[in-house]
Coordinates of C-alpha atoms in Angstrom, one line a residue:
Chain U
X29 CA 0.0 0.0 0.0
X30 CA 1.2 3.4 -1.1
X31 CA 1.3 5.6 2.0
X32 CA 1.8 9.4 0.7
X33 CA 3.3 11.6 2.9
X34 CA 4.5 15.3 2.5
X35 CA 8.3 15.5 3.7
X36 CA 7.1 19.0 5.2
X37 CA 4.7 17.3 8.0
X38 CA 5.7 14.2 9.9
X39 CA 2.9 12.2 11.2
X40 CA 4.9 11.4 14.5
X41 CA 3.7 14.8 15.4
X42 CA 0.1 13.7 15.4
X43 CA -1.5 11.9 18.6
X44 CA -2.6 8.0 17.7
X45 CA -5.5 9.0 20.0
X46 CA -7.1 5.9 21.4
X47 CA -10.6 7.1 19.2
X48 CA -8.7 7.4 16.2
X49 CA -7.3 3.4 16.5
X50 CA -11.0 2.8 17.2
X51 CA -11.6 3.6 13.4
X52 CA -11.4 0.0 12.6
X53 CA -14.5 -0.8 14.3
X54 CA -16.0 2.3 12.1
X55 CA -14.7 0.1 8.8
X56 CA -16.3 -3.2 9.8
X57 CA -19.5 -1.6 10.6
X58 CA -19.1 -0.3 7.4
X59 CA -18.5 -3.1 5.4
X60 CA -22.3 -4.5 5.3
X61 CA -22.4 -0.8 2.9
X62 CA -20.4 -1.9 0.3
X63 CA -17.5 0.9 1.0
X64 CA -15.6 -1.3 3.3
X65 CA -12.9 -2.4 0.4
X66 CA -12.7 1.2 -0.6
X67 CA -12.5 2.0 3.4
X68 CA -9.6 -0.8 4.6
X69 CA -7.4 0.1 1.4
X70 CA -7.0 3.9 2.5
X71 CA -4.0 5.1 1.9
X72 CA -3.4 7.7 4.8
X73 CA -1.9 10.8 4.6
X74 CA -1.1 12.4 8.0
X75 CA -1.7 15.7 7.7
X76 CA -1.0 17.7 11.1
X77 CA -2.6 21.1 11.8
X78 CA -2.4 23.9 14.0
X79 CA 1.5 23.4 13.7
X80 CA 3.0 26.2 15.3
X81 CA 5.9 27.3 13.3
X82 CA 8.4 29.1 15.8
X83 CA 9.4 26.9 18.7
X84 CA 8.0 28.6 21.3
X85 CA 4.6 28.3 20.1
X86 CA 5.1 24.6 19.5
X87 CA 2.3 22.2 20.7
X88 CA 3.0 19.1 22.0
X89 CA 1.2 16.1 20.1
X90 CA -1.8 16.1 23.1
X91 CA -3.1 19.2 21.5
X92 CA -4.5 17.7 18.7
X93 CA -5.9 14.8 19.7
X94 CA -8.7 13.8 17.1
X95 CA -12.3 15.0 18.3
X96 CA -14.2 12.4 19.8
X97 CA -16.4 11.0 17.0
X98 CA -19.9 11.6 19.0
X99 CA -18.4 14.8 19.0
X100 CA -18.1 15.6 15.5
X101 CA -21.0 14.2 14.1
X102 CA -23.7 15.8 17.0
X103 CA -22.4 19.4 16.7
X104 CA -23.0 20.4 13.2
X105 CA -23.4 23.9 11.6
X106 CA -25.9 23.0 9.0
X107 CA -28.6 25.3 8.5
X108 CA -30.6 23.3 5.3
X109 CA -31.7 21.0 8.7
X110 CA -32.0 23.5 10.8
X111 CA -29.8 26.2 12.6
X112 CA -29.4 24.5 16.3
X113 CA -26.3 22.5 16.6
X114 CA -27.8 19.3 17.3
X115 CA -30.6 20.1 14.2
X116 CA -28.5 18.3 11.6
X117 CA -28.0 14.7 14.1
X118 CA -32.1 14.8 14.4
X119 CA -32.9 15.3 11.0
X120 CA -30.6 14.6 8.3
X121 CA -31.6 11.0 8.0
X122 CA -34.3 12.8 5.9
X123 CA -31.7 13.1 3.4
X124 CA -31.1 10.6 0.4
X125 CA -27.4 10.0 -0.3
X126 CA -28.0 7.3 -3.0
X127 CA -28.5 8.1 -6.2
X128 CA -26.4 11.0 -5.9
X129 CA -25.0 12.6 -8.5
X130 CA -22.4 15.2 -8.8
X131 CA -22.3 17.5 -12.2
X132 CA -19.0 19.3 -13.0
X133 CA -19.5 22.4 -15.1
X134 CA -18.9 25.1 -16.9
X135 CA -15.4 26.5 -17.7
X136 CA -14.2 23.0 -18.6
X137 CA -13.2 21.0 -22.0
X138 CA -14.7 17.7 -20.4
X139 CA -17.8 18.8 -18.4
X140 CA -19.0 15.8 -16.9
X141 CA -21.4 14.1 -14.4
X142 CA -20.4 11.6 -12.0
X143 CA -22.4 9.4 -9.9
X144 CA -21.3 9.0 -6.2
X145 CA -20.1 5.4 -6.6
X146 CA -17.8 6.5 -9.1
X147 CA -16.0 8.9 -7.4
X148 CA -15.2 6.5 -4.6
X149 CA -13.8 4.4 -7.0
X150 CA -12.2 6.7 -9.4
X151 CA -10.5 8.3 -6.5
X152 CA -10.0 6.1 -4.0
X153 CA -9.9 8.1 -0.4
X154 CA -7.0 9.2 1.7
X155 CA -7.1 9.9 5.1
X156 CA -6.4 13.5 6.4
X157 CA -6.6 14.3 9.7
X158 CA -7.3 18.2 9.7
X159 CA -8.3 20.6 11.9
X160 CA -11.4 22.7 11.5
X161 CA -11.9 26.3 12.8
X162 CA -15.6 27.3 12.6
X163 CA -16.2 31.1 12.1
X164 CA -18.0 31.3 15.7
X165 CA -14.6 30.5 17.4
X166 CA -14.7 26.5 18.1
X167 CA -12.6 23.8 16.5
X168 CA -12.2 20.0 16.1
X169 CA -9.7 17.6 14.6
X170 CA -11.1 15.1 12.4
X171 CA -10.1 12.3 10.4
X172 CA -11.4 12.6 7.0
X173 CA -11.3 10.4 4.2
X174 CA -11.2 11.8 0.6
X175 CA -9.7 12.7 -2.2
X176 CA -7.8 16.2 -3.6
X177 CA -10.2 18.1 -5.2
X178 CA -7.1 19.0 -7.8
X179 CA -7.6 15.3 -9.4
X180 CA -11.4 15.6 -10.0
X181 CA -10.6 19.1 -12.2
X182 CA -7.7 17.4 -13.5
X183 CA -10.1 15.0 -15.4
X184 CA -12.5 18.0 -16.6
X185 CA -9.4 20.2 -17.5
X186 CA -10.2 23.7 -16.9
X187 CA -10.2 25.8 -19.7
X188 CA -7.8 29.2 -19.7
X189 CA -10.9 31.0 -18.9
X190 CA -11.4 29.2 -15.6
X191 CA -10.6 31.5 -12.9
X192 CA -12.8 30.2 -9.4
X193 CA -14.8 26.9 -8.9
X194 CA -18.2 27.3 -7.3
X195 CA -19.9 24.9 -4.8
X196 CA -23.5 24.4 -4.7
X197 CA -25.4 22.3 -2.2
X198 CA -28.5 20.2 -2.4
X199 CA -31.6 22.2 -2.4
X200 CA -34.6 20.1 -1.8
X201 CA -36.9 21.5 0.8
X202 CA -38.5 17.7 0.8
X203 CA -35.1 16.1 2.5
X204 CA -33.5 19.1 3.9
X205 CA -36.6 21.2 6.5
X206 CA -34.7 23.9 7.5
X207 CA -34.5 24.7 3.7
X208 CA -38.3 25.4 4.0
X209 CA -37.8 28.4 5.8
X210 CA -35.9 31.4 4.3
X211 CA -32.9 31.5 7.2
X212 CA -30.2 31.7 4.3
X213 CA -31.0 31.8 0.4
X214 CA -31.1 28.6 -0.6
X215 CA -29.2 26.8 -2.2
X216 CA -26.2 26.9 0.1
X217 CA -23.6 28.1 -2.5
X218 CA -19.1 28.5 -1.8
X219 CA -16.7 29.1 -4.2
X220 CA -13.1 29.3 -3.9
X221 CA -10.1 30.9 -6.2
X222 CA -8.8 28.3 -9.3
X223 CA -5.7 28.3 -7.6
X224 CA -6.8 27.7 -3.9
X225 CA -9.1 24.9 -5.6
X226 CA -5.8 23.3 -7.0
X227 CA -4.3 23.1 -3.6
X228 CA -3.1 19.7 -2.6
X229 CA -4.6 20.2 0.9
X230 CA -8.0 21.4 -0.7
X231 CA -10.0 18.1 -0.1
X232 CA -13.6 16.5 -1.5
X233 CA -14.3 14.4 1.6
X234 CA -16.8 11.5 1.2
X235 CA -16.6 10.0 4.5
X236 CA -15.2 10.3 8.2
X237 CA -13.6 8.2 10.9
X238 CA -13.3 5.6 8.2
X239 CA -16.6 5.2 7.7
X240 CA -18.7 7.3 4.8
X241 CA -19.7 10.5 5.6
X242 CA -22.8 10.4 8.4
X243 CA -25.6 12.7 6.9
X244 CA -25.0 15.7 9.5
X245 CA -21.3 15.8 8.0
X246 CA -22.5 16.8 4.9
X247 CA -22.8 13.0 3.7
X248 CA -22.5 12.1 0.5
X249 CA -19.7 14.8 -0.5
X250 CA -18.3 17.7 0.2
X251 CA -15.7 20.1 0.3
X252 CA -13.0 20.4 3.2
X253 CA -10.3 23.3 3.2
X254 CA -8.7 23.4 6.3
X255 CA -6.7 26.9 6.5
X256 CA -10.5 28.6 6.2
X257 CA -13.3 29.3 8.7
X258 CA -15.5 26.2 8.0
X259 CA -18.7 27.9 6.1
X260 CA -16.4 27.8 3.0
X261 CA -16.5 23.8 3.7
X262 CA -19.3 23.4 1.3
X263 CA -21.8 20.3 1.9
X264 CA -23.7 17.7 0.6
X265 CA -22.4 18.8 -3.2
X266 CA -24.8 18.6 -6.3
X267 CA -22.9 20.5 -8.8
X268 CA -19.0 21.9 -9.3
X269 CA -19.1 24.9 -11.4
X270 CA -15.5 26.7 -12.5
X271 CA -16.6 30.1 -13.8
X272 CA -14.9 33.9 -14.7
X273 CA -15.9 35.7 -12.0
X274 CA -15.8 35.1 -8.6
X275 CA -19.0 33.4 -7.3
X276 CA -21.5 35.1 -5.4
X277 CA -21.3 33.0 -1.9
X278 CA -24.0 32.3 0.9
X279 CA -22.2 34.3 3.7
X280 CA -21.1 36.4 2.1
X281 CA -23.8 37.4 0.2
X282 CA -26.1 37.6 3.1
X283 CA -23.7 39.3 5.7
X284 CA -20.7 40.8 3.6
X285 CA -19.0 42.8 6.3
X286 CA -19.2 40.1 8.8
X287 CA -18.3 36.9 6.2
X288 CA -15.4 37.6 3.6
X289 CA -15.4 35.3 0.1
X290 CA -11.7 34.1 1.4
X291 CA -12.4 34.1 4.9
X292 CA -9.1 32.4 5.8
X293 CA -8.3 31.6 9.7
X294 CA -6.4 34.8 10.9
X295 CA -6.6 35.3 14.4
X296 CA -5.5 39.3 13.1
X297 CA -9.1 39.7 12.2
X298 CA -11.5 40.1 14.3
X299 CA -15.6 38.9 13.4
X300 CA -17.4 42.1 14.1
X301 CA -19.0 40.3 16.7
X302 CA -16.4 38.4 18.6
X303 CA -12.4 38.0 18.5
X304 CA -10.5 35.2 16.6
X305 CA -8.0 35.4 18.4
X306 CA -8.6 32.6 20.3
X307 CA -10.7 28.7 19.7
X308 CA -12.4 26.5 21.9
X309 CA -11.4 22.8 21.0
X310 CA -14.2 21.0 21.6
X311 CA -14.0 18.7 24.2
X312 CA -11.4 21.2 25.6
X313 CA -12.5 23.8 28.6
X314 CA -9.4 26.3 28.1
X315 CA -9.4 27.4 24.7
X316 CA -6.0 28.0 22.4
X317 CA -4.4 30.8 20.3
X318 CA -6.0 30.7 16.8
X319 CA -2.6 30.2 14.3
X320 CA -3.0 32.1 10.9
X321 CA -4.1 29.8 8.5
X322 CA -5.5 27.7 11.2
X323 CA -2.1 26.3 11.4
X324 CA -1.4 25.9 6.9
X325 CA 0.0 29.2 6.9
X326 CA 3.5 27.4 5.5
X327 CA 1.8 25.3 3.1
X328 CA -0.9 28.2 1.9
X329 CA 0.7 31.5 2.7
X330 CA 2.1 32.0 -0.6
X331 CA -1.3 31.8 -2.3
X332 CA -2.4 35.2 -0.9
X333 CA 1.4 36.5 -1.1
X334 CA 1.0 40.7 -2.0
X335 CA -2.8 40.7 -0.5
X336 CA -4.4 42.4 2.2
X337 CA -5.6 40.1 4.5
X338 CA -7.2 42.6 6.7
X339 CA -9.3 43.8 3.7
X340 CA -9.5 40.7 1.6
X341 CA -10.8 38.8 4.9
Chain Z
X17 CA -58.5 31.5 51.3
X18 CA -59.0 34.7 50.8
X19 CA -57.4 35.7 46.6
X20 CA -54.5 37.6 48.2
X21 CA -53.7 34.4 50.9
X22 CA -53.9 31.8 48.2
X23 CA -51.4 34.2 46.0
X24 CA -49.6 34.6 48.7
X25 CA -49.5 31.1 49.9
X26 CA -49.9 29.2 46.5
X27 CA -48.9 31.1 43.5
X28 CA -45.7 32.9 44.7
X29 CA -44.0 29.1 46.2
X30 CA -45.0 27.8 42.9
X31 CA -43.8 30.7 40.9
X32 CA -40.8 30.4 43.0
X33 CA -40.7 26.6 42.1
X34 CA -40.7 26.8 38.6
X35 CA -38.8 29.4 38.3
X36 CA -35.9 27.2 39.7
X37 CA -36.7 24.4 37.6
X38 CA -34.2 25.7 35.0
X39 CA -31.6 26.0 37.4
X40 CA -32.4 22.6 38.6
X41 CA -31.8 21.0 35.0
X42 CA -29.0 22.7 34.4
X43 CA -27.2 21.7 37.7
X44 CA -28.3 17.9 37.1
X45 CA -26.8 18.1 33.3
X46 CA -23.7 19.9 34.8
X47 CA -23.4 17.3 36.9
X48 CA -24.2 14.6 34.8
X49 CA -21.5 16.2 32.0
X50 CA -24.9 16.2 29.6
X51 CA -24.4 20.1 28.0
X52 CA -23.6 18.6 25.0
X53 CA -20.2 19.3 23.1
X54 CA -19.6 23.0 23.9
X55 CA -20.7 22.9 27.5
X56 CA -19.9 26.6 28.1
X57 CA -21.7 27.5 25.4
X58 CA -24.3 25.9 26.3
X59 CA -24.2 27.2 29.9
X60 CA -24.3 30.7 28.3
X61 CA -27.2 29.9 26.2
X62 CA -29.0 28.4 29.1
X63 CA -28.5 30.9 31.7
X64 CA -29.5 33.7 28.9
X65 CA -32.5 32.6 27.4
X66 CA -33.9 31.7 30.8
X67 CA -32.9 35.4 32.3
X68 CA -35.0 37.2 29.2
X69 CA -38.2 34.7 29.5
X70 CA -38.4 35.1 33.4
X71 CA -37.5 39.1 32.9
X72 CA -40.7 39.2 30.0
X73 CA -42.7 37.1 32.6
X74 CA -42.2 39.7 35.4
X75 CA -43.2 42.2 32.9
X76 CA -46.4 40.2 32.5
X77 CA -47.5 40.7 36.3
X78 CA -48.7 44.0 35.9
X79 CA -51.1 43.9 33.1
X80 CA -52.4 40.5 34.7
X81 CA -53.3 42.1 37.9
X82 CA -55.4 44.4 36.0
X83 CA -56.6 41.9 33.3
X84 CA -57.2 38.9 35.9
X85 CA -58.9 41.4 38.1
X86 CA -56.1 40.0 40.5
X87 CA -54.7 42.9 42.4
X88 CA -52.7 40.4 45.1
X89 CA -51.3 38.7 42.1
X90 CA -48.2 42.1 42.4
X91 CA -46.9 39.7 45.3
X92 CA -44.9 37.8 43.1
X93 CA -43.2 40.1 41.0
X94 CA -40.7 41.3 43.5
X95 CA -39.4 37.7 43.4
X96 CA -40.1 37.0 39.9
X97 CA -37.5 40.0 38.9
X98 CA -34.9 38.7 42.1
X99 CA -35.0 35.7 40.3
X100 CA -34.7 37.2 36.7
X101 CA -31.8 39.1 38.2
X102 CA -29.8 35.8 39.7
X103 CA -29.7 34.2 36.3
X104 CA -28.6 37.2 34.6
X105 CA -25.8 37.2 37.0
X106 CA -24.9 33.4 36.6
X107 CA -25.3 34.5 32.4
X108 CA -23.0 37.1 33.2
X109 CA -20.7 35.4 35.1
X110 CA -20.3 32.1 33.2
X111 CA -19.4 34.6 29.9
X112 CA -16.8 36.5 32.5
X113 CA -14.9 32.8 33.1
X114 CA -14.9 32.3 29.2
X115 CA -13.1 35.4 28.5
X116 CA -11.0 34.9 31.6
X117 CA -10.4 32.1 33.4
X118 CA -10.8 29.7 30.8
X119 CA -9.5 32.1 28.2
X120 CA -6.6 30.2 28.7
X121 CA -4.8 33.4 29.6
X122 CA -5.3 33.9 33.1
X123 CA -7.6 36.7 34.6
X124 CA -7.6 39.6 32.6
X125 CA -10.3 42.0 33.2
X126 CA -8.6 44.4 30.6
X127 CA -9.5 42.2 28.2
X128 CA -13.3 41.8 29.3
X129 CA -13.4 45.7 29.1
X130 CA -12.3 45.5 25.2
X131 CA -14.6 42.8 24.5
X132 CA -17.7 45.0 26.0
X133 CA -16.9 48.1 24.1
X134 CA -16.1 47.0 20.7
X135 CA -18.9 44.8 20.5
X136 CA -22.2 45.9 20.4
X137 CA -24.4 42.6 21.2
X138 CA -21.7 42.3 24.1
X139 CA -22.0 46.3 24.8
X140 CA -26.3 46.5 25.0
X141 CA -25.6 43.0 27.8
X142 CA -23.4 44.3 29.9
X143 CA -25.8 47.8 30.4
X144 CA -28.8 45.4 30.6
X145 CA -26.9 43.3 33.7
X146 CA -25.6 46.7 34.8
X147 CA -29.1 48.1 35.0
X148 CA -30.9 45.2 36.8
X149 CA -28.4 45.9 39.7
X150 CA -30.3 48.7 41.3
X151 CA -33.6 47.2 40.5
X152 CA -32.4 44.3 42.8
X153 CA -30.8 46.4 45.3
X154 CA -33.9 48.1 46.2
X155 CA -36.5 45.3 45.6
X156 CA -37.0 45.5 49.0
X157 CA -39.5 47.1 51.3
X158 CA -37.1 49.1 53.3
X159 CA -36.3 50.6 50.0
X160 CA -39.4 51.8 48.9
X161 CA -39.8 53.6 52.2
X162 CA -36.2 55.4 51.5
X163 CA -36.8 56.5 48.0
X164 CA -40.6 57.1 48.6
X165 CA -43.3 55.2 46.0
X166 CA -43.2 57.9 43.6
X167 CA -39.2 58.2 43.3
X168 CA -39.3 53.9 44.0
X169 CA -41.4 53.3 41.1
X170 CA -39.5 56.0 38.3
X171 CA -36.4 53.9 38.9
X172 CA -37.8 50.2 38.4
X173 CA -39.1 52.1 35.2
X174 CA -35.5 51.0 34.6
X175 CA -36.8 47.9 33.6
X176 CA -38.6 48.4 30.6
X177 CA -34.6 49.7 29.1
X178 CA -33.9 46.3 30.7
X179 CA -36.1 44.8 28.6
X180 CA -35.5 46.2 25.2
X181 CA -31.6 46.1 25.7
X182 CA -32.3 42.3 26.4
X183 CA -33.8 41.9 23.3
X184 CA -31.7 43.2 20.9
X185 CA -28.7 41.6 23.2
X186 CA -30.4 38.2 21.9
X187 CA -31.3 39.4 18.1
X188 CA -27.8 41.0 17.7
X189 CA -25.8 37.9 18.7
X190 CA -27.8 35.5 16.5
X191 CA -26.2 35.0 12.9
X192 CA -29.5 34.1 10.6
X193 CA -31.9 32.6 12.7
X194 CA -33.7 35.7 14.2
X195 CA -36.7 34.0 15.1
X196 CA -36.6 33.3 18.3
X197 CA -35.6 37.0 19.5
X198 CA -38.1 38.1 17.4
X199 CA -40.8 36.6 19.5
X200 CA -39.1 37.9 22.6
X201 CA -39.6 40.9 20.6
X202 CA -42.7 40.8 19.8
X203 CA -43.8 39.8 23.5
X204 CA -41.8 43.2 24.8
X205 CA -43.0 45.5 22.5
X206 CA -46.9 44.0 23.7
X207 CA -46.3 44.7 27.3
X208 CA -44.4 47.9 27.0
X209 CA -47.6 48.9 24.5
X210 CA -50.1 47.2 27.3
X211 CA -48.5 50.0 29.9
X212 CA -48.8 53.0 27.2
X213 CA -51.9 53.0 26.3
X214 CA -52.9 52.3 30.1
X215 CA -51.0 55.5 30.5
X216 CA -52.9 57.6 27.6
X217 CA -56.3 56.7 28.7
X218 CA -55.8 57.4 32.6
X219 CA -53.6 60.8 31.9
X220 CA -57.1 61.8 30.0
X221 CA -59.0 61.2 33.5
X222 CA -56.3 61.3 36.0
X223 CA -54.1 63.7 37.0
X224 CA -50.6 63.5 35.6
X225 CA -48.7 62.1 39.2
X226 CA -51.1 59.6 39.5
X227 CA -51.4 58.4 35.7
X228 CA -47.4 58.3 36.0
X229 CA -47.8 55.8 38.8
X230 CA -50.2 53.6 37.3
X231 CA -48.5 53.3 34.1
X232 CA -45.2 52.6 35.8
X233 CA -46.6 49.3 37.0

């Protein structure tokens, strides 16, 4: 088995917490779904986060100890079931992840459809263990599995003309109830930059834990990019469209001085309504400096080199 | 039983009761470590939402007496509003730990003062706490004897601010959902109305001292 790892991160630096060697147990409950090949041949790809880069600001490996799975899949931001926390856990079995299709479109020379299935198979997952800094100041480490989002544009080459990729999200008041009422415009749409889509850290996640993606997660794809607040981490994907212009975005649309199209960790810049400077982890009481690029900064710095991060927030 | 002994004797230990069945439930899930994932938040969200329903309840004893035809019925307010006042100390105290204590750097009160006057939600929740103090101070009967009834009553007029600043402490904090605020709104703006119009129609028969005291109530 191939096991990919970036020379810059060493996975020594990452706590084997006792949940995360539980994962088998995920895989063989999984296995009666038909994923459970795709599951147990993972490659894995460490990926650390919240790596401090000067010394004195260096963690020890307790401090990011994976989220306890109850954890992660009971305290959900998703608003198309509802906007409490444990909403999503109540209601998104109402959701049907199978058929599901995902259409790539627009600025493309191979514009394509793809069935779930296919995915998993035409990109077998990775695991990533990445941490995830909402916007209202909490944070978790999970264990992802998925696959870069690079290699599914890859195989619907971008044309010249492609510039950002936009996200949208299911919108079917029927499975999703929280989409009957008008708390967001519906559908849920995210975009990101061409080049910030190209990332290798910028992830399509299909599942969690080693198991496929619970419906609260955002079940049966989405998108996972770990250096921004997690609103840009799109969910339950229907269509990938690379367009011109930048895409008009849910957040941002809504609430433009409070929700910024990049909206990249920076503990610098301050919500209008509460600091960044700092994150609970969940399952933590005392709660931890926010690192810029919730910890990337080395890997993604560069992308924004020459901006304004205080204006381009 | 006469009405004011079985308000006295009935209503205001139940009110009393049920009023600290919140506090109850959340001591039992404290205990229990059942908060959920983000147990101060949850804490916060808790201690707040209970401190603006029992503060629009209080609010709701006045037009009730009159309504009801239940003048005794006043007896509970005084503890209705004590109560209203405890959990939006613990609210206020459970948000000063997060931002200190648990901030994870140490006690600084500096810090606190930033965070209440850059943010506005923060800002409108601190002045609401800040102006429930007095209200509590002087809930009590030796009170009203210092200030006089008159002088007693324009200060708990204190609480209608209260009330308002509560409400848009909730609707300014919430990021889409405004719904539930909204009703707290609603319910304000109804019993802050209730007292107006009381006022307008006695200040046409009254005289003015009198009409003030009424429609302070």
């Amino acid at each position: 088995m191939l096991i990919k790892r970036p020379d810059d991160i060493e996975a020594s630096e990452i706590t084997e917490e006792r949940d995360y060697w539980d994962r088998r147990r995920f895989i063989g409950a999984t296995a009666a779904a038909g994923v459970a090949l795709a599951a147990a041949a993972v490659p894995s790809v460490l990926v650390a986060c919240n790596r401090a880069a000067s010394g004195s600001e260096r963690r020890t490996s307790e401090d990011d100890e994976l989220t306890p799975y109850d954890d992660v899949t009971s305290y959900n931001n998703f608003y198309e079931f509802g906007t409490g926390k444990d909403d999503p856990k109540k209601r998104a079995h109402m959701l049907r992840t199978r058929p599901w299709t995902v259409v790539v479109e627009g600025e493309v020379h191979r514009p394509g459809t793809f069935d779930i299935d296919e995915l998993w198979s035409r990109f077998p997952p990775e695991e990533r263990i990445y941490c995830l800094r909402c916007v209202e100041a909490w944070s978790m480490v999970i264990p992802w599995l998925g696959f870069p989002l690079k290699d599914l544009l890859g195989a619907v080459e971008p044309t010249s003309h492609a510039k950002f990729v936009e996200f949208t999200t299911l919108h079917d008041p029927e499975q999703m109830p929280g989409q009957r009422r008008d708390v967001l415009p519906w559908p849920y749409v995210e975009g990101l930059r061409l080049d910030e889509a190209m990332h290798p850290l910028t992830l399509m996640a299909v599942g969690l834990y080693g198991e496929e993606l619970p419906n609260q997660n955002g079940a049966p794809i989405r998108l996972i990019v770990p250096w921004k607040y997690g609103f840009k981490s799109v969910k339950s994907i229907v269509r990938i469209r690379l367009t011109r212009t930048q895409p008009a975005t849910t957040w941002n649309f809504v609430l433009p001085r409070e929700y910024g199209f990049y909206a990249n960790v920076n503990p610098e810049v301050d919500h209008p309504r509460w600091s960044q400077a700092r994150e609970r982890r969940i399952g933590h009481l005392f709660k931890r400096p926010t690192l810029p690029f919730n910890g990337y900064a080395e890997q993604v710095a560069g992308l924004y080199d020459g901006m304004d991060l205080g204006r381009y927030y | 039983m006469t009405q004011g002994q079985w308000i006295r004797r009935v209503v205001k230990p139940a009110a009393i009761v049920l009023s600290l069945v919140p506090a109850a439930l959340l001591l039992r899930d404290t205990m229990s470590g059942n908060l959920g994932s983000n147990p101060i938040e949850t804490l916060t969200h808790r201690t707040g939402l209970t401190a603006i329903t029992l503060l629009v309840i209080t609010l709701t004893v006045t037009p009730a007496t009159r309504l009801l035809r239940l003048p005794a019925l006043v007896q509970v307010r005084r503890v209705l509003g004590l109560l209203t006042f405890c959990y939006a100390t613990l609210h206020f105290l459970i948000y000063l730990a997060d931002q200190t204590v648990f901030a994870g750097q140490g006690l600084s009160l500096a810090a606190v003062g930033e965070d209440v006057a850059k943010r506005p939600y923060i800002t409108v929740g601190f002045a609401t706490f800040l102006l429930l103090v007095p209200l509590a101070v002087t809930s009590t009967k030796g009170w009203v004897k210092r200030l006089g009834g008159a002088r007693w009553l324009r200060l708990h007029q204190l609480v209608y601010a209260a009330a308002a600043g509560a409400v848009f402490h909730f609707l300014w904090l919430v990021k889409a959902d405004t719904r539930l605020p909204a009703v707290y709104g609603v319910l304000v703006v109804a019993l802050l109305g209730y007292r107006l119009a009381v006022r307008r129609r006695g200040s046409r028969k009254r005289t003015p001292s009198a009409a003030a005291a009424e429609g302070s109530r």
